[in-house]
Structure formats: structure tokens, C-alpha cells
């Protein structure tokens, strides 16, 4: 078995254990392999292993991979900050946008998209200045505003945990996200069902799943580091 296969197997094992621990079913979890730092070749290998949800964080990277992977059956996820002028480059080509947090971007999507786009609203729970996202205080208001845009379908919330070794802190961020998501879900808003939670990366996906993640975005732990020749 190659290194890529071993990594995928280990991740699936960890996901399974996290699910068992909290009584969840593994089928609730979608693995998004973040391929932003690897080549089309590596991304194609990932797809060949059955991981068909791929995440990119730059419009250029997304477009280039899509052009070079035309034959691969991929669901593309855009996970990074998007600039208004780049929206038109990605909007027809993605299954999910994980990083909606500005009305200007919503307006641009409304203008450019021909079909509704599945969007996660990015939330900055930890309050770190460096992170983008809507604050928990502004979340309901922001989502209410999105009702005006029929090209935006709010499937759920996304966050990035603080970059820390403090597991309790990470867990508290994920736990807060779940509470926010559950409350929005109960509102039964047609434009914002908010059933999903996109959270958890290479270092914290097990915690995220224990706290309710339905989409995990895993980069290095899954795709490896190509420059070091890891395969
Ligand atoms: C890069 C990135 C990831 C994956 O990070 P890893 O630590 O490599 O797993 C997940 N989400 C976002 C938004 C990213 O930019």
C-alpha cells in the first residue's frame, strides 16, 4: 500500500473512532481533501482513491486544476477568501463555497450565478483578528440579509479553529459552532436550512467530528507534502 493510501486509511480509521465515541454514523461525514498545495497529479491520485470532494483556496488554483483534471469526477469546494472580481471565475464551477462572510460577495454571486450555490457562512468564533468570518453577534442578521439572494443557499456554518495546542480551547470553539448551527437550523429558513457544519483540519478533525462536524477539510494529513517527495 502506498503512503497516500495509508494516510487515507488512517484518517478514515480516526473518523470512525471519533464517530463511535459520540454515537455518530460515519456516513454523516464528508471528507474534503484540500489540494491547494499539491499538483494535479497528486489530486488525481486522491480522486482515484475515492475521495472526490476537493478543496481549493485560490481562484487561480481552482481553475488550473479544473482545466487539467477535466476527466476526473470531482466535486469542487472553494474554501478560501474570495475577492469580488474573482467570483465570476469560480461561481459556475463549484459545488460548495465554504467562506461566505461578506454581503459584497453575496451580491456578486447573485449577479454571476445561473444556479443557486451551496454556501457555508464563515464564522469567526474565536475572535482572532487575523481570521475572517462573521462574528456570532452578527450571524443571524447576516443570514437574514441573504434571504434576498435567491442564488445563495446557506447549507450551514464554517469555521477555522485557533492555531493552538490547547485542545480544550479548540473543542470549545467547535462546540459553540454547533450551538449556533442548531439554533439556525431550528428556524427552518427556506434559504438557509443550516444543517451542515464545516470544521476540522489535519490537526483537529477528530475533535471537530466529536463536536458535530459534517464536512472536514483535510490538507496535509491526507494529500501529504509534495515538495518533500512524500507519496
Ligand atoms: C489549508 C486549509 C485547510 C487544510 O489545512 P491542513 O492543516 O493542511 O489540513 C482547511 N481549511 C482551510 C480554510 C484551509 O485554508
PDB file of C-alpha atoms and ligand atoms in Angstrom:
ATOM      1  CA  UNK A   1       0.000   0.000   0.000  1.00  0.00           C
ATOM      2  CA  UNK A   2       1.343   3.444  -0.911  1.00  0.00           C
ATOM      3  CA  UNK A   3       1.730   6.289   1.542  1.00  0.00           C
ATOM      4  CA  UNK A   4      -1.317   8.093   0.198  1.00  0.00           C
ATOM      5  CA  UNK A   5      -3.477   5.032   0.713  1.00  0.00           C
ATOM      6  CA  UNK A   6      -2.069   4.587   4.226  1.00  0.00           C
ATOM      7  CA  UNK A   7      -2.849   8.190   5.116  1.00  0.00           C
ATOM      8  CA  UNK A   8      -6.393   7.898   3.817  1.00  0.00           C
ATOM      9  CA  UNK A   9      -6.922   4.656   5.686  1.00  0.00           C
ATOM     10  CA  UNK A  10      -5.626   6.201   8.908  1.00  0.00           C
ATOM     11  CA  UNK A  11      -7.897   9.226   8.509  1.00  0.00           C
ATOM     12  CA  UNK A  12     -10.916   7.017   7.892  1.00  0.00           C
ATOM     13  CA  UNK A  13      -9.994   4.978  10.951  1.00  0.00           C
ATOM     14  CA  UNK A  14      -9.727   8.126  13.089  1.00  0.00           C
ATOM     15  CA  UNK A  15     -13.044   9.393  11.747  1.00  0.00           C
ATOM     16  CA  UNK A  16     -14.659   6.076  12.526  1.00  0.00           C
ATOM     17  CA  UNK A  17     -13.285   6.143  16.085  1.00  0.00           C
ATOM     18  CA  UNK A  18     -14.444   9.722  16.652  1.00  0.00           C
ATOM     19  CA  UNK A  19     -17.905   8.788  15.407  1.00  0.00           C
ATOM     20  CA  UNK A  20     -18.087   5.723  17.633  1.00  0.00           C
ATOM     21  CA  UNK A  21     -17.046   7.765  20.645  1.00  0.00           C
ATOM     22  CA  UNK A  22     -20.043  10.068  20.313  1.00  0.00           C
ATOM     23  CA  UNK A  23     -22.535   7.716  18.698  1.00  0.00           C
ATOM     24  CA  UNK A  24     -22.494   9.194  15.224  1.00  0.00           C
ATOM     25  CA  UNK A  25     -22.642   7.409  11.882  1.00  0.00           C
ATOM     26  CA  UNK A  26     -19.607   7.761   9.640  1.00  0.00           C
ATOM     27  CA  UNK A  27     -21.847   8.336   6.659  1.00  0.00           C
ATOM     28  CA  UNK A  28     -22.681  11.777   8.097  1.00  0.00           C
ATOM     29  CA  UNK A  29     -19.124  12.957   7.416  1.00  0.00           C
ATOM     30  CA  UNK A  30     -17.857  14.236   4.066  1.00  0.00           C
ATOM     31  CA  UNK A  31     -14.094  14.343   3.684  1.00  0.00           C
ATOM     32  CA  UNK A  32     -12.925  17.326   1.647  1.00  0.00           C
ATOM     33  CA  UNK A  33      -9.307  16.775   0.586  1.00  0.00           C
ATOM     34  CA  UNK A  34      -7.620  20.167   0.493  1.00  0.00           C
ATOM     35  CA  UNK A  35      -5.363  20.063  -2.556  1.00  0.00           C
ATOM     36  CA  UNK A  36      -4.308  23.727  -2.568  1.00  0.00           C
ATOM     37  CA  UNK A  37      -0.641  22.925  -2.051  1.00  0.00           C
ATOM     38  CA  UNK A  38      -0.263  19.883  -4.292  1.00  0.00           C
ATOM     39  CA  UNK A  39      -0.221  19.220  -8.022  1.00  0.00           C
ATOM     40  CA  UNK A  40      -2.942  17.961 -10.335  1.00  0.00           C
ATOM     41  CA  UNK A  41      -1.157  14.606 -10.334  1.00  0.00           C
ATOM     42  CA  UNK A  42      -1.487  14.218  -6.588  1.00  0.00           C
ATOM     43  CA  UNK A  43      -5.048  15.493  -6.668  1.00  0.00           C
ATOM     44  CA  UNK A  44      -5.877  12.910  -9.316  1.00  0.00           C
ATOM     45  CA  UNK A  45      -4.367  10.148  -7.167  1.00  0.00           C
ATOM     46  CA  UNK A  46      -6.604  11.285  -4.319  1.00  0.00           C
ATOM     47  CA  UNK A  47      -9.667  11.101  -6.565  1.00  0.00           C
ATOM     48  CA  UNK A  48      -8.608   7.647  -7.718  1.00  0.00           C
ATOM     49  CA  UNK A  49      -8.664   6.580  -4.067  1.00  0.00           C
ATOM     50  CA  UNK A  50     -12.334   7.520  -3.962  1.00  0.00           C
ATOM     51  CA  UNK A  51     -12.098  10.942  -2.284  1.00  0.00           C
ATOM     52  CA  UNK A  52     -13.997  13.026  -4.817  1.00  0.00           C
ATOM     53  CA  UNK A  53     -14.533  16.221  -2.788  1.00  0.00           C
ATOM     54  CA  UNK A  54     -11.548  18.508  -3.332  1.00  0.00           C
ATOM     55  CA  UNK A  55     -10.941  21.906  -1.737  1.00  0.00           C
ATOM     56  CA  UNK A  56      -9.000  24.846  -3.180  1.00  0.00           C
ATOM     57  CA  UNK A  57      -8.482  28.267  -1.625  1.00  0.00           C
ATOM     58  CA  UNK A  58      -7.484  30.388  -4.612  1.00  0.00           C
ATOM     59  CA  UNK A  59      -9.425  31.038  -7.795  1.00  0.00           C
ATOM     60  CA  UNK A  60      -6.331  30.533  -9.958  1.00  0.00           C
ATOM     61  CA  UNK A  61      -5.535  27.192  -8.336  1.00  0.00           C
ATOM     62  CA  UNK A  62      -9.099  26.017  -8.723  1.00  0.00           C
ATOM     63  CA  UNK A  63      -9.362  26.982 -12.386  1.00  0.00           C
ATOM     64  CA  UNK A  64      -5.986  25.451 -13.245  1.00  0.00           C
ATOM     65  CA  UNK A  65      -6.803  22.144 -11.560  1.00  0.00           C
ATOM     66  CA  UNK A  66     -10.207  22.030 -13.199  1.00  0.00           C
ATOM     67  CA  UNK A  67      -8.665  22.586 -16.622  1.00  0.00           C
ATOM     68  CA  UNK A  68      -6.099  19.857 -16.070  1.00  0.00           C
ATOM     69  CA  UNK A  69      -8.491  17.379 -14.465  1.00  0.00           C
ATOM     70  CA  UNK A  70     -11.374  17.552 -16.907  1.00  0.00           C
ATOM     71  CA  UNK A  71     -11.896  13.803 -16.924  1.00  0.00           C
ATOM     72  CA  UNK A  72     -11.947  13.401 -13.139  1.00  0.00           C
ATOM     73  CA  UNK A  73     -15.353  13.242 -11.483  1.00  0.00           C
ATOM     74  CA  UNK A  74     -14.765  15.854  -8.773  1.00  0.00           C
ATOM     75  CA  UNK A  75     -16.983  17.939  -6.511  1.00  0.00           C
ATOM     76  CA  UNK A  76     -15.048  21.175  -6.058  1.00  0.00           C
ATOM     77  CA  UNK A  77     -15.142  23.161  -2.829  1.00  0.00           C
ATOM     78  CA  UNK A  78     -13.892  26.723  -2.557  1.00  0.00           C
ATOM     79  CA  UNK A  79     -12.553  27.202   0.967  1.00  0.00           C
ATOM     80  CA  UNK A  80     -10.590  30.463   0.861  1.00  0.00           C
ATOM     81  CA  UNK A  81     -11.277  34.152   0.930  1.00  0.00           C
ATOM     82  CA  UNK A  82     -12.697  35.172  -2.400  1.00  0.00           C
ATOM     83  CA  UNK A  83     -12.347  38.618  -3.951  1.00  0.00           C
ATOM     84  CA  UNK A  84     -15.372  40.117  -5.688  1.00  0.00           C
ATOM     85  CA  UNK A  85     -13.668  40.242  -9.062  1.00  0.00           C
ATOM     86  CA  UNK A  86     -12.794  36.528  -8.879  1.00  0.00           C
ATOM     87  CA  UNK A  87     -16.330  35.371  -8.132  1.00  0.00           C
ATOM     88  CA  UNK A  88     -17.215  35.006 -11.793  1.00  0.00           C
ATOM     89  CA  UNK A  89     -14.222  32.682 -12.325  1.00  0.00           C
ATOM     90  CA  UNK A  90     -15.435  30.145  -9.802  1.00  0.00           C
ATOM     91  CA  UNK A  91     -19.156  30.513  -9.439  1.00  0.00           C
ATOM     92  CA  UNK A  92     -20.256  28.095 -12.134  1.00  0.00           C
ATOM     93  CA  UNK A  93     -17.637  25.513 -11.246  1.00  0.00           C
ATOM     94  CA  UNK A  94     -18.043  24.745  -7.566  1.00  0.00           C
ATOM     95  CA  UNK A  95     -20.358  22.556  -5.532  1.00  0.00           C
ATOM     96  CA  UNK A  96     -19.764  24.436  -2.277  1.00  0.00           C
ATOM     97  CA  UNK A  97     -18.416  27.777  -1.135  1.00  0.00           C
ATOM     98  CA  UNK A  98     -17.177  27.468   2.467  1.00  0.00           C
ATOM     99  CA  UNK A  99     -16.210  31.068   3.114  1.00  0.00           C
ATOM    100  CA  UNK A 100     -19.146  33.425   2.670  1.00  0.00           C
ATOM    101  CA  UNK A 101     -18.873  36.270   5.158  1.00  0.00           C
ATOM    102  CA  UNK A 102     -19.448  39.487   3.211  1.00  0.00           C
ATOM    103  CA  UNK A 103     -22.530  40.941   1.593  1.00  0.00           C
ATOM    104  CA  UNK A 104     -20.477  42.276  -1.314  1.00  0.00           C
ATOM    105  CA  UNK A 105     -19.579  38.691  -2.226  1.00  0.00           C
ATOM    106  CA  UNK A 106     -23.206  37.615  -1.884  1.00  0.00           C
ATOM    107  CA  UNK A 107     -24.189  40.397  -4.284  1.00  0.00           C
ATOM    108  CA  UNK A 108     -21.569  39.320  -6.772  1.00  0.00           C
ATOM    109  CA  UNK A 109     -22.704  35.692  -6.595  1.00  0.00           C
ATOM    110  CA  UNK A 110     -26.267  36.833  -7.148  1.00  0.00           C
ATOM    111  CA  UNK A 111     -25.151  38.729 -10.238  1.00  0.00           C
ATOM    112  CA  UNK A 112     -22.966  35.994 -11.722  1.00  0.00           C
ATOM    113  CA  UNK A 113     -24.502  32.643 -10.837  1.00  0.00           C
ATOM    114  CA  UNK A 114     -27.076  30.944 -13.007  1.00  0.00           C
ATOM    115  CA  UNK A 115     -27.932  28.333 -10.375  1.00  0.00           C
ATOM    116  CA  UNK A 116     -28.076  28.559  -6.578  1.00  0.00           C
ATOM    117  CA  UNK A 117     -24.709  27.961  -4.899  1.00  0.00           C
ATOM    118  CA  UNK A 118     -24.395  25.913  -1.718  1.00  0.00           C
ATOM    119  CA  UNK A 119     -22.712  28.225   0.752  1.00  0.00           C
ATOM    120  CA  UNK A 120     -21.350  27.954   4.250  1.00  0.00           C
ATOM    121  CA  UNK A 121     -21.283  31.177   6.204  1.00  0.00           C
ATOM    122  CA  UNK A 122     -17.854  31.509   7.779  1.00  0.00           C
ATOM    123  CA  UNK A 123     -17.970  32.385  11.446  1.00  0.00           C
ATOM    124  CA  UNK A 124     -15.137  33.822  13.492  1.00  0.00           C
ATOM    125  CA  UNK A 125     -15.945  32.312  16.874  1.00  0.00           C
ATOM    126  CA  UNK A 126     -12.525  32.690  18.393  1.00  0.00           C
ATOM    127  CA  UNK A 127     -12.483  36.442  17.739  1.00  0.00           C
ATOM    128  CA  UNK A 128      -8.936  36.334  16.336  1.00  0.00           C
ATOM    129  CA  UNK A 129      -8.291  39.494  14.315  1.00  0.00           C
ATOM    130  CA  UNK A 130      -6.406  37.557  11.658  1.00  0.00           C
ATOM    131  CA  UNK A 131      -9.384  35.364  10.832  1.00  0.00           C
ATOM    132  CA  UNK A 132     -12.185  36.319   8.515  1.00  0.00           C
ATOM    133  CA  UNK A 133     -15.762  35.488   9.241  1.00  0.00           C
ATOM    134  CA  UNK A 134     -18.938  36.913  10.678  1.00  0.00           C
ATOM    135  CA  UNK A 135     -18.996  37.345  14.447  1.00  0.00           C
ATOM    136  CA  UNK A 136     -21.545  35.258  16.355  1.00  0.00           C
ATOM    137  CA  UNK A 137     -23.345  38.516  17.246  1.00  0.00           C
ATOM    138  CA  UNK A 138     -23.794  39.462  13.581  1.00  0.00           C
ATOM    139  CA  UNK A 139     -24.562  35.970  12.310  1.00  0.00           C
ATOM    140  CA  UNK A 140     -28.362  35.996  12.438  1.00  0.00           C
ATOM    141  CA  UNK A 141     -28.543  39.428  10.844  1.00  0.00           C
ATOM    142  CA  UNK A 142     -26.179  38.410   8.057  1.00  0.00           C
ATOM    143  CA  UNK A 143     -28.107  35.241   7.289  1.00  0.00           C
ATOM    144  CA  UNK A 144     -31.402  37.153   7.307  1.00  0.00           C
ATOM    145  CA  UNK A 145     -29.947  39.512   4.692  1.00  0.00           C
ATOM    146  CA  UNK A 146     -29.037  36.575   2.472  1.00  0.00           C
ATOM    147  CA  UNK A 147     -32.736  35.777   2.033  1.00  0.00           C
ATOM    148  CA  UNK A 148     -32.762  38.491  -0.642  1.00  0.00           C
ATOM    149  CA  UNK A 149     -30.368  36.478  -2.815  1.00  0.00           C
ATOM    150  CA  UNK A 150     -32.001  33.506  -4.488  1.00  0.00           C
ATOM    151  CA  UNK A 151     -28.633  32.302  -5.839  1.00  0.00           C
ATOM    152  CA  UNK A 152     -27.405  31.687  -2.297  1.00  0.00           C
ATOM    153  CA  UNK A 153     -28.383  28.563  -0.457  1.00  0.00           C
ATOM    154  CA  UNK A 154     -26.979  28.563   3.064  1.00  0.00           C
ATOM    155  CA  UNK A 155     -26.271  24.917   3.872  1.00  0.00           C
ATOM    156  CA  UNK A 156     -24.503  25.615   7.142  1.00  0.00           C
ATOM    157  CA  UNK A 157     -21.639  27.230   9.009  1.00  0.00           C
ATOM    158  CA  UNK A 158     -17.875  27.012   8.638  1.00  0.00           C
ATOM    159  CA  UNK A 159     -15.067  27.909  10.979  1.00  0.00           C
ATOM    160  CA  UNK A 160     -11.343  27.558  11.472  1.00  0.00           C
ATOM    161  CA  UNK A 161     -10.216  26.700  14.982  1.00  0.00           C
ATOM    162  CA  UNK A 162      -7.496  28.804  16.568  1.00  0.00           C
ATOM    163  CA  UNK A 163      -3.996  27.628  15.802  1.00  0.00           C
ATOM    164  CA  UNK A 164      -3.145  26.267  19.227  1.00  0.00           C
ATOM    165  CA  UNK A 165      -2.193  23.087  21.057  1.00  0.00           C
ATOM    166  CA  UNK A 166      -4.903  23.816  23.589  1.00  0.00           C
ATOM    167  CA  UNK A 167      -7.401  21.069  22.841  1.00  0.00           C
ATOM    168  CA  UNK A 168      -9.991  22.400  25.276  1.00  0.00           C
ATOM    169  CA  UNK A 169      -9.970  25.757  23.502  1.00  0.00           C
ATOM    170  CA  UNK A 170     -10.362  24.126  20.087  1.00  0.00           C
ATOM    171  CA  UNK A 171     -13.190  21.996  21.394  1.00  0.00           C
ATOM    172  CA  UNK A 172     -14.992  24.978  22.877  1.00  0.00           C
ATOM    173  CA  UNK A 173     -14.862  26.765  19.500  1.00  0.00           C
ATOM    174  CA  UNK A 174     -16.339  23.755  17.710  1.00  0.00           C
ATOM    175  CA  UNK A 175     -18.939  23.296  20.404  1.00  0.00           C
ATOM    176  CA  UNK A 176     -20.044  26.929  20.090  1.00  0.00           C
ATOM    177  CA  UNK A 177     -20.379  26.462  16.340  1.00  0.00           C
ATOM    178  CA  UNK A 178     -22.675  23.539  16.842  1.00  0.00           C
ATOM    179  CA  UNK A 179     -24.899  25.540  19.160  1.00  0.00           C
ATOM    180  CA  UNK A 180     -25.064  28.367  16.586  1.00  0.00           C
ATOM    181  CA  UNK A 181     -25.861  25.895  13.808  1.00  0.00           C
ATOM    182  CA  UNK A 182     -28.543  24.100  15.825  1.00  0.00           C
ATOM    183  CA  UNK A 183     -30.285  27.353  16.633  1.00  0.00           C
ATOM    184  CA  UNK A 184     -30.318  28.456  12.992  1.00  0.00           C
ATOM    185  CA  UNK A 185     -31.485  25.035  11.864  1.00  0.00           C
ATOM    186  CA  UNK A 186     -34.466  25.262  14.202  1.00  0.00           C
ATOM    187  CA  UNK A 187     -35.591  28.426  12.445  1.00  0.00           C
ATOM    188  CA  UNK A 188     -36.377  26.354   9.331  1.00  0.00           C
ATOM    189  CA  UNK A 189     -35.487  29.161   6.954  1.00  0.00           C
ATOM    190  CA  UNK A 190     -36.077  28.116   3.340  1.00  0.00           C
ATOM    191  CA  UNK A 191     -32.986  29.946   2.079  1.00  0.00           C
ATOM    192  CA  UNK A 192     -30.844  28.755   4.989  1.00  0.00           C
ATOM    193  CA  UNK A 193     -31.557  25.212   6.187  1.00  0.00           C
ATOM    194  CA  UNK A 194     -28.209  25.250   8.047  1.00  0.00           C
ATOM    195  CA  UNK A 195     -27.955  21.516   8.503  1.00  0.00           C
ATOM    196  CA  UNK A 196     -24.176  21.307   7.943  1.00  0.00           C
ATOM    197  CA  UNK A 197     -21.019  22.185   9.855  1.00  0.00           C
ATOM    198  CA  UNK A 198     -17.709  22.583   8.015  1.00  0.00           C
ATOM    199  CA  UNK A 199     -14.944  22.384  10.600  1.00  0.00           C
ATOM    200  CA  UNK A 200     -11.839  20.363  11.353  1.00  0.00           C
ATOM    201  CA  UNK A 201      -8.488  20.289   9.552  1.00  0.00           C
ATOM    202  CA  UNK A 202      -5.439  17.988   9.699  1.00  0.00           C
ATOM    203  CA  UNK A 203      -4.727  18.618  13.365  1.00  0.00           C
ATOM    204  CA  UNK A 204      -8.216  18.809  14.783  1.00  0.00           C
ATOM    205  CA  UNK A 205     -10.668  16.852  12.631  1.00  0.00           C
ATOM    206  CA  UNK A 206     -11.297  14.190  15.285  1.00  0.00           C
ATOM    207  CA  UNK A 207     -12.320  16.842  17.814  1.00  0.00           C
ATOM    208  CA  UNK A 208     -14.465  18.549  15.165  1.00  0.00           C
ATOM    209  CA  UNK A 209     -16.318  15.327  14.435  1.00  0.00           C
ATOM    210  CA  UNK A 210     -16.901  14.661  18.123  1.00  0.00           C
ATOM    211  CA  UNK A 211     -18.433  18.145  18.276  1.00  0.00           C
ATOM    212  CA  UNK A 212     -20.676  17.675  15.254  1.00  0.00           C
ATOM    213  CA  UNK A 213     -18.769  18.446  12.037  1.00  0.00           C
ATOM    214  CA  UNK A 214     -20.373  17.104   8.864  1.00  0.00           C
ATOM    215  CA  UNK A 215     -17.636  18.330   6.490  1.00  0.00           C
ATOM    216  CA  UNK A 216     -13.954  18.101   7.430  1.00  0.00           C
ATOM    217  CA  UNK A 217     -11.355  19.912   5.319  1.00  0.00           C
ATOM    218  CA  UNK A 218      -8.145  17.908   5.481  1.00  0.00           C
ATOM    219  CA  UNK A 219      -4.999  19.051   3.703  1.00  0.00           C
ATOM    220  CA  UNK A 220      -1.507  17.883   4.639  1.00  0.00           C
ATOM    221  CA  UNK A 221      -2.562  14.855   6.699  1.00  0.00           C
ATOM    222  CA  UNK A 222      -4.291  13.484   3.604  1.00  0.00           C
ATOM    223  CA  UNK A 223      -2.546  14.791   0.494  1.00  0.00           C
ATOM    224  CA  UNK A 224       0.961  14.880   2.008  1.00  0.00           C
ATOM    225  CA  UNK A 225       3.704  17.367   1.258  1.00  0.00           C
ATOM    226  CA  UNK A 226       4.776  17.026  -2.324  1.00  0.00           C
ATOM    227  CA  UNK A 227       7.956  19.055  -2.252  1.00  0.00           C
ATOM    228  CA  UNK A 228       9.428  16.544   0.176  1.00  0.00           C
ATOM    229  CA  UNK A 229       8.593  13.761  -2.229  1.00  0.00           C
ATOM    230  CA  UNK A 230       6.148  12.170   0.149  1.00  0.00           C
ATOM    231  CA  UNK A 231       3.871   9.775  -1.688  1.00  0.00           C
TER     232      UNK A 231
HETATM  233  C1  LIG B   1      -5.440  24.907   4.060  1.00  0.00           C
HETATM  234  C2  LIG B   1      -6.796  24.846   4.640  1.00  0.00           C
HETATM  235  C3  LIG B   1      -7.281  23.653   5.215  1.00  0.00           C
HETATM  236  C4  LIG B   1      -6.450  22.398   5.354  1.00  0.00           C
HETATM  237  O1  LIG B   1      -5.381  22.612   6.259  1.00  0.00           O
HETATM  238  P1  LIG B   1      -4.469  21.398   6.780  1.00  0.00           P
HETATM  239  O2  LIG B   1      -3.960  21.870   8.073  1.00  0.00           O
HETATM  240  O3  LIG B   1      -3.414  21.201   5.753  1.00  0.00           O
HETATM  241  O4  LIG B   1      -5.334  20.199   6.919  1.00  0.00           O
HETATM  242  C5  LIG B   1      -8.589  23.647   5.674  1.00  0.00           C
HETATM  243  N1  LIG B   1      -9.381  24.741   5.597  1.00  0.00           N
HETATM  244  C6  LIG B   1      -8.944  25.900   5.063  1.00  0.00           C
HETATM  245  C7  LIG B   1      -9.874  27.057   5.004  1.00  0.00           C
HETATM  246  C8  LIG B   1      -7.649  25.985   4.568  1.00  0.00           C
HETATM  247  O5  LIG B   1      -7.220  27.144   4.043  1.00  0.00           O
END
